[in-house]
Coordinates of C-alpha atoms and ligand atoms in Angstrom, one line a residue:
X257 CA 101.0 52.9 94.3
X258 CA 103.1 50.8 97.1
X259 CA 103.6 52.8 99.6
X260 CA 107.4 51.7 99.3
X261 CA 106.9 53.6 96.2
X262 CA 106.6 56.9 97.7
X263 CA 109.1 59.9 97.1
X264 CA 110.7 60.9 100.2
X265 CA 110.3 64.4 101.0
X266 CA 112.1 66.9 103.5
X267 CA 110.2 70.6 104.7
X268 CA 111.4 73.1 105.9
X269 CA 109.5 75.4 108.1
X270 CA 107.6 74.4 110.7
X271 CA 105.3 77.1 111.1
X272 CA 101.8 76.9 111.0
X273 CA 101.7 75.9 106.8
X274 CA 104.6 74.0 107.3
X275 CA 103.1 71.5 110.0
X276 CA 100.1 70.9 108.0
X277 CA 102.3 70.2 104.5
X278 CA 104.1 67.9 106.7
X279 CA 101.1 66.3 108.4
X280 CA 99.5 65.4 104.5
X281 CA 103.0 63.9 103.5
X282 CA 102.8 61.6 106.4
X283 CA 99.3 60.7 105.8
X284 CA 100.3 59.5 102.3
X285 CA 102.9 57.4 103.5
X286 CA 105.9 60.1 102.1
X287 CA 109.3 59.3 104.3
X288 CA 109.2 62.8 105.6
X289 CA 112.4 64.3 107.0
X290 CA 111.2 68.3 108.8
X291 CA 113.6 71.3 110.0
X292 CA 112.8 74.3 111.3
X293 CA 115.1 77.3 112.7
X294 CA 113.9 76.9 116.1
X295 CA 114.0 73.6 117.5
X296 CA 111.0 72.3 119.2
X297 CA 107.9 72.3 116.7
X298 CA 108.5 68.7 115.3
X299 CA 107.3 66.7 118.5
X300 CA 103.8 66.0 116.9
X301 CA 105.1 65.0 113.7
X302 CA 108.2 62.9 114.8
X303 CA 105.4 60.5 117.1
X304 CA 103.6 60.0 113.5
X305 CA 106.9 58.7 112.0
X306 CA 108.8 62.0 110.8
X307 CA 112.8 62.5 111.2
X308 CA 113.7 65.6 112.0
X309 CA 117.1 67.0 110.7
X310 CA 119.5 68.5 113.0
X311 CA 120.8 71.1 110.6
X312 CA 119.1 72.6 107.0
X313 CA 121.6 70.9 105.5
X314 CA 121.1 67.7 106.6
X315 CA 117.2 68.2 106.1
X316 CA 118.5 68.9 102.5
X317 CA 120.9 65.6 102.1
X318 CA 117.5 63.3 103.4
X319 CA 115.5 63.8 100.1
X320 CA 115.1 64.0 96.4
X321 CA 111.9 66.9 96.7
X322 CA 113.1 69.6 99.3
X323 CA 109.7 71.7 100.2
X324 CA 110.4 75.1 102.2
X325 CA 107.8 76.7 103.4
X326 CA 108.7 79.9 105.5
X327 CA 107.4 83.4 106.4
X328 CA 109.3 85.1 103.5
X329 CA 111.9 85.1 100.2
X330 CA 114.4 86.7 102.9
X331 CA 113.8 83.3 105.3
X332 CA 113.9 81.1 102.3
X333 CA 117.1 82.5 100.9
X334 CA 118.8 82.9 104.6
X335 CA 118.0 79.0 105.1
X336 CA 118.8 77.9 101.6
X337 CA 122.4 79.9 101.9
X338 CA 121.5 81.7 98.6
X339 CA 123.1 85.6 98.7
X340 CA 120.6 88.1 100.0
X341 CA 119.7 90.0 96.8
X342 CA 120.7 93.9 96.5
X343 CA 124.1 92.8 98.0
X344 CA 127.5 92.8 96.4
X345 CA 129.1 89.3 95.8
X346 CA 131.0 87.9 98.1
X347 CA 128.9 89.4 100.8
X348 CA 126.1 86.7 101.2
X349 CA 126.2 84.2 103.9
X350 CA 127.4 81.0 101.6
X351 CA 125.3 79.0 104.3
X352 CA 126.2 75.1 104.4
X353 CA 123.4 73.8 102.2
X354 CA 124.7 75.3 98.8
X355 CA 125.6 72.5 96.9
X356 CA 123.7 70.0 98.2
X357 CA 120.4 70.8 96.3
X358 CA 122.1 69.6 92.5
X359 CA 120.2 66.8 91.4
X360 CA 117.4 67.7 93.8
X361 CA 113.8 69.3 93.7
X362 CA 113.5 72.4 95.1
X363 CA 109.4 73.7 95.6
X364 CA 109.1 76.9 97.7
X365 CA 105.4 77.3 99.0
X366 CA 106.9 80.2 100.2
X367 CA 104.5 83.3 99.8
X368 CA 106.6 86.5 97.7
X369 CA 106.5 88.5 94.4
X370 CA 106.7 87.0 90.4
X371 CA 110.1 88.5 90.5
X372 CA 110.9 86.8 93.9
X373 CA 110.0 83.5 92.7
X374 CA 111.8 84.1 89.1
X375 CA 115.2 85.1 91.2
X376 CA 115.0 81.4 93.5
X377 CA 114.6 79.8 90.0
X378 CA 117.4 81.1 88.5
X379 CA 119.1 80.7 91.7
X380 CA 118.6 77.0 92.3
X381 CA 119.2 76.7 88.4
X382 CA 122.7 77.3 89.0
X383 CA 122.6 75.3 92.0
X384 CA 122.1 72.0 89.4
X385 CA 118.5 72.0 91.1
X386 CA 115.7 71.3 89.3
X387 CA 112.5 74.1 90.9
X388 CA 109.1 74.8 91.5
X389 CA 107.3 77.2 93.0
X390 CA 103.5 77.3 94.7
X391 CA 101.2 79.1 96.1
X392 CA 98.9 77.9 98.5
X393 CA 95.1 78.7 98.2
X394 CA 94.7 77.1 101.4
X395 CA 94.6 77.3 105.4
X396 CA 96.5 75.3 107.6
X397 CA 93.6 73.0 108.6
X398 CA 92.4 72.7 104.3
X399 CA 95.9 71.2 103.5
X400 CA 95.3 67.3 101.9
X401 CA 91.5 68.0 101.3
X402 CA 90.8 68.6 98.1
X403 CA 89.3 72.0 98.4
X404 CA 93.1 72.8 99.5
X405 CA 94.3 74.6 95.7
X406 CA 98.2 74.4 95.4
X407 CA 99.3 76.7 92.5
X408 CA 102.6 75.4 90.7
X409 CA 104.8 76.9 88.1
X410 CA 108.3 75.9 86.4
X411 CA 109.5 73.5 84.3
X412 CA 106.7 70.9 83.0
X413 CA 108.8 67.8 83.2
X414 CA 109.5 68.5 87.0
X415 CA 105.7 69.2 87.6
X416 CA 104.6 65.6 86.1
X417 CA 107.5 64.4 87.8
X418 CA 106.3 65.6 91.3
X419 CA 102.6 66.1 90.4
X420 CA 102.0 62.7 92.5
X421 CA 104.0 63.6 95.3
X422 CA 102.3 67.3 96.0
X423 CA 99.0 65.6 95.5
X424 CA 99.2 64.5 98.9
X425 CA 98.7 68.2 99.7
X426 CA 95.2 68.7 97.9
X427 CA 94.5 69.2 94.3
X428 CA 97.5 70.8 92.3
X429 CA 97.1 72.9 89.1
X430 CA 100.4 73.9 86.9
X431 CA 100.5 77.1 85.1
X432 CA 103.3 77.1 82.7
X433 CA 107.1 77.0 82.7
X434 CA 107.5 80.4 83.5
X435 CA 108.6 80.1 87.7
X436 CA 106.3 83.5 88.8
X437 CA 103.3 82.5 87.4
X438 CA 101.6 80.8 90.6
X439 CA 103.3 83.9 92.4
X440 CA 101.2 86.3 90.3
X441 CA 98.0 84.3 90.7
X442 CA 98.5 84.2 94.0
X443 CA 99.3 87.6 94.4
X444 CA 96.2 88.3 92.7
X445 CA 94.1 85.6 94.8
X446 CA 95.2 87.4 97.8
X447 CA 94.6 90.7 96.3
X448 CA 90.7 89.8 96.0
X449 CA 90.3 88.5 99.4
X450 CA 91.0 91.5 100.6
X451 CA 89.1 93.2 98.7
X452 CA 86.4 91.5 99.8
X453 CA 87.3 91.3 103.6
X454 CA 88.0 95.0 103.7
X455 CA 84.1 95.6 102.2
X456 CA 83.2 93.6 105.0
X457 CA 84.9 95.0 108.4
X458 CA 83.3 98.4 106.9
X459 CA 80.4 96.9 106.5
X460 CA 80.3 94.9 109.7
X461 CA 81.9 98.5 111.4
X462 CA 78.4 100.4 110.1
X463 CA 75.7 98.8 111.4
X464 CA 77.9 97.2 114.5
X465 CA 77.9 102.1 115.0
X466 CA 73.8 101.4 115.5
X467 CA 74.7 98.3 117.7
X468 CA 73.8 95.8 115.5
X469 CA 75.4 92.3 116.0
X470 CA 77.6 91.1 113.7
X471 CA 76.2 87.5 113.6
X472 CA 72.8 89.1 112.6
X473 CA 73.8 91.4 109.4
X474 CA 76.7 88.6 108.3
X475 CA 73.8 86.5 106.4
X476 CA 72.9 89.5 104.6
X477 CA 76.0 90.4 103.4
X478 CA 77.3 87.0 102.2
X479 CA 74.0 86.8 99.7
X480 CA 74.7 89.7 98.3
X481 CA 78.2 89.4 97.9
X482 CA 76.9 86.1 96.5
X483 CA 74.6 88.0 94.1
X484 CA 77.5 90.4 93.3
X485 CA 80.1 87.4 92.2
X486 CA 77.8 87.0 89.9
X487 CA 78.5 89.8 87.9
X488 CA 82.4 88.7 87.6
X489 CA 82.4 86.8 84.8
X490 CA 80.6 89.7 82.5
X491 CA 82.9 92.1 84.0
X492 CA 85.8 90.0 82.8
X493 CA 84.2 89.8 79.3
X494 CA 84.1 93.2 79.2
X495 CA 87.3 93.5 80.1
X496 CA 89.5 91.3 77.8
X497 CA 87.3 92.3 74.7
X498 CA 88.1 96.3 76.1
X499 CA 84.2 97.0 75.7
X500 CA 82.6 98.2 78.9
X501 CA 79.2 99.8 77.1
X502 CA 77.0 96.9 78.3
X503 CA 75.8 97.8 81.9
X504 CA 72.5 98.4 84.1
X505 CA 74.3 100.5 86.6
X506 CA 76.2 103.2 85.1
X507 CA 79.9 104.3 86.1
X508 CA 78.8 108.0 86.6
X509 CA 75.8 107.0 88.9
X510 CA 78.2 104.7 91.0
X511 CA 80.4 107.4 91.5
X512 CA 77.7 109.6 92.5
X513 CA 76.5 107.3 95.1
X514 CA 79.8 106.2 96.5
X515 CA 79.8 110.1 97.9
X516 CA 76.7 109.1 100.1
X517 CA 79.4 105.7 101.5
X518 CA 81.6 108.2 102.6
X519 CA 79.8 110.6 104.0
X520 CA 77.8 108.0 105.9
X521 CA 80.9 106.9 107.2
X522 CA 81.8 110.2 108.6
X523 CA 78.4 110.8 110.2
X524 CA 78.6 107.2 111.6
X525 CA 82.0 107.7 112.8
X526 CA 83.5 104.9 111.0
X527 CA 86.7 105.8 109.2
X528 CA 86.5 105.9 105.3
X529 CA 90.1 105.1 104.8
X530 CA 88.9 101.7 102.8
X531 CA 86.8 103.2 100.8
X532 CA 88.4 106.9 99.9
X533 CA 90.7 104.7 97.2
X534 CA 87.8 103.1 95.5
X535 CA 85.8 106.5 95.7
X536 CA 88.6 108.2 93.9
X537 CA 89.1 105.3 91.3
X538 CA 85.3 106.1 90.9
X539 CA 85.9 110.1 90.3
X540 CA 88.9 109.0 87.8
X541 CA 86.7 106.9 86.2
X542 CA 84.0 109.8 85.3
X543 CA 87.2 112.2 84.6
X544 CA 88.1 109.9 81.9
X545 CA 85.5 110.0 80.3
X546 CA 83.8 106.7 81.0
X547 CA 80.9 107.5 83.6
X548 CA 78.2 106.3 80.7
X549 CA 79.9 102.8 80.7
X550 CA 80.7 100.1 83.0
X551 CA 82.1 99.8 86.0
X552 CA 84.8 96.9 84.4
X553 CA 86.3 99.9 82.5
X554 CA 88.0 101.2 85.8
X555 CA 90.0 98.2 85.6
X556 CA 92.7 99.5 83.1
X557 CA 93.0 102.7 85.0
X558 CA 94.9 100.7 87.6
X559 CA 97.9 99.6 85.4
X560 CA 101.0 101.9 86.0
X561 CA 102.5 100.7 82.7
X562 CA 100.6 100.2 80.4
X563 CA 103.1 98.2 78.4
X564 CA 102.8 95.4 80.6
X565 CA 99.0 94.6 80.1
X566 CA 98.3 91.8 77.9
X567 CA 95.7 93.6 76.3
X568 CA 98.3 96.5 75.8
X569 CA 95.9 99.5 75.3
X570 CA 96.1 103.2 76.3
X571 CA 93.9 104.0 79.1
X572 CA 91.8 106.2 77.2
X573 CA 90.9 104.0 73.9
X574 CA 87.7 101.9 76.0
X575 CA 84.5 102.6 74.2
X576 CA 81.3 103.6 76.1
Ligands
FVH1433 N1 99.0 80.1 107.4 C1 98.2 80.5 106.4 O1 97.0 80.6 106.5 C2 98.8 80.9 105.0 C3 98.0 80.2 103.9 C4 98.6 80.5 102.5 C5 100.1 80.4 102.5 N2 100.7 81.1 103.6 C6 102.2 81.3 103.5 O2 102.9 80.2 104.0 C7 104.2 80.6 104.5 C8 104.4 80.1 105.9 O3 103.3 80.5 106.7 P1 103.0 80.0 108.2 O4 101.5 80.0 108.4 O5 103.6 78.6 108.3 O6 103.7 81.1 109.0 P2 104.2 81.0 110.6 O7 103.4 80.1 111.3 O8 104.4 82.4 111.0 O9 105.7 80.3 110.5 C9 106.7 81.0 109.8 C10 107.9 80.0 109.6 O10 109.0 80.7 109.0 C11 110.1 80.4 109.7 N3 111.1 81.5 109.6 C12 110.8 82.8 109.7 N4 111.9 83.6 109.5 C13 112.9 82.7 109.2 C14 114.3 82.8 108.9 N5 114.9 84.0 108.8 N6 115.0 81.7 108.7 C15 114.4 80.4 108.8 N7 113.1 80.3 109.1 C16 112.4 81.4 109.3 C17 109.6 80.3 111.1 O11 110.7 79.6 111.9 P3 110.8 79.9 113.5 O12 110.4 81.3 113.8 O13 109.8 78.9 114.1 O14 112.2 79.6 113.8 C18 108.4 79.4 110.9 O15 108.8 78.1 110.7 C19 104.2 82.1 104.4 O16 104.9 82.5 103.3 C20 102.7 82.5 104.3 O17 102.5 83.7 103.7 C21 100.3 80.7 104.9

């Protein structure tokens, strides 16, 4: 592609994400017009060839794909002018951008909820804009490499449209029209990292109680969380095909155990409060019935309604 060819873009939000999505658009040659609320953090990009707006609006006018990248759905609808949910008509700031955005792209990177993302779509629907909306599997210093995953949902024709364009930013993946999808994979992304970092602060907050160093116990636990993963894929088996009876390591016994996690904790003097939930989910588990079975079958006793599962089963119909 000439690099005459290349779509201008305009971000807004020049935090930390917003920098580096702005950096990669540079790097591929992208006209890139920036804003953010406080003035200041373009210098860096403005010496590699950036403009930077005076006003959101004016960010807005510069180019066809409009990429907002802010701390929150409250920022993104405060710059964007669109009415503050929850609040009566009339009552939202009408901001000065509204109306500029017909005929343009809107993609919010912008981290929030399925329903957040859903509401900005309708919203820039009846702005005449055309919308997509991302989630970032990325840090700051991934974005343009291709390990940097950017999730995108909305309309299919936009996504080819654009796919090019947010390329520049590392390797893109669509999942369907619907505009909360990449929010919910996100969400849920997010959801087991933190998982996973919270096993390791307690982990790291045992053995650091006997004094041993981090940096010595780390290697340990990233081979066997490495050994663990492995087990992911069975448990998802399990889980779509609502069968948990396969298993080496029985529900009942886990729960058992978990006790000793807890109590070791105590004795230690390293707070439980990560683990109490999972030891209660445990207890649950047994309650229900499925202590001879796997520990995949505690899955379903997470959902609050049941109605919105895509298996759509009642918590107690999983076979041991
Ligand atoms: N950084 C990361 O590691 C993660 C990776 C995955 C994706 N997240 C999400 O990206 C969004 C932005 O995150 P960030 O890292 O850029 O965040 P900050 O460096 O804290 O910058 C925040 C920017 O948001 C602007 N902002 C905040 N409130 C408002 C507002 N009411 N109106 C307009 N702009 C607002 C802020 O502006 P200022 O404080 O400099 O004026 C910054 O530009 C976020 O959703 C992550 O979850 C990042």
């Amino acid at each position: 592609m000439n690099i005459d060819d290349r779509t201008p873009v305009t971000v807004i939000g020049l935090g930390a994400m917003g920098r580096a999505l702005a950096g990669a658009f540079l790097d591929k040659g992208h006209p890139t017009t920036v804003w953010n609320r406080t003035a200041g953090k373009g210098g860096e990009l403005t010496e590699r060839g950036a403009t930077e707006a005076a006003t959101a609006a004016e960010a807005v006018a510069a180019s066809p794909v409009v990429v907002v990248c802010v701390l929150d759905y409250h920022a993104v609808r405060e710059v964007l002018g669109a009415p503050a949910l929850n609040v009566p008509e009339g009552s939202g700031d009408p901001g000065t951008v509204t109306g500029l955005l017909a005929g343009r792209t809107l993609v919010n990177l912008t981290n929030g909820t399925p329903r957040q993302a859903r509401e900005l779509a309708r919203w820039a629907f009846e702005q005449g804009a055309d919308y997509l909306d991302g989630g970032i599997m990325a840090v700051p210093p991934m974005i343009g490499s291709p390990g940097s995953l950017i999730l995108c949902s909305g309309s299919p024709e936009t996504f080819t449209a654009h796919e090019r364009t947010l390329s520049a930013l590392g390797t893109v993946s669509h999942l369907g029209e619907d505009a909360g999808r990449a929010a919910l994979y996100d969400i849920a992304l997010l959801s087991a990292m933190y998982g996973m970092f919270g096993g390791f602060f307690q982990a790291v907050a045992m053995v650091g109680s006997e004094k041993v160093p981090a940096t010595e116990f780390t290697p340990l636990v990233v081979s066997w969380l490495d050994a663990m993963l492995t087990s992911l894929p069975e448990m998802a088996k399990a889980y779509d095909a609502n069968d948990h009876s396969a298993t080496a390591s029985n529900l009942g016994m886990q729960a058992e155990a978990f006790v000793n996690l807890l109590d070791a904790g105590r004795d230690q003097g390293v707070s439980t409060e990560l683990l109490e939930p999972m030891g209660a989910l445990l207890h649950r588990g047994v309650a229900a019935n499925r202590g001879g079975g796997d520990l995949s079958a505690l899955i379903d006793l997470l959902r609050t309604d049941p109605a919105r599962s895509a298996n759509a089963r009642s918590n107690d119909a999983g076979s041991e």
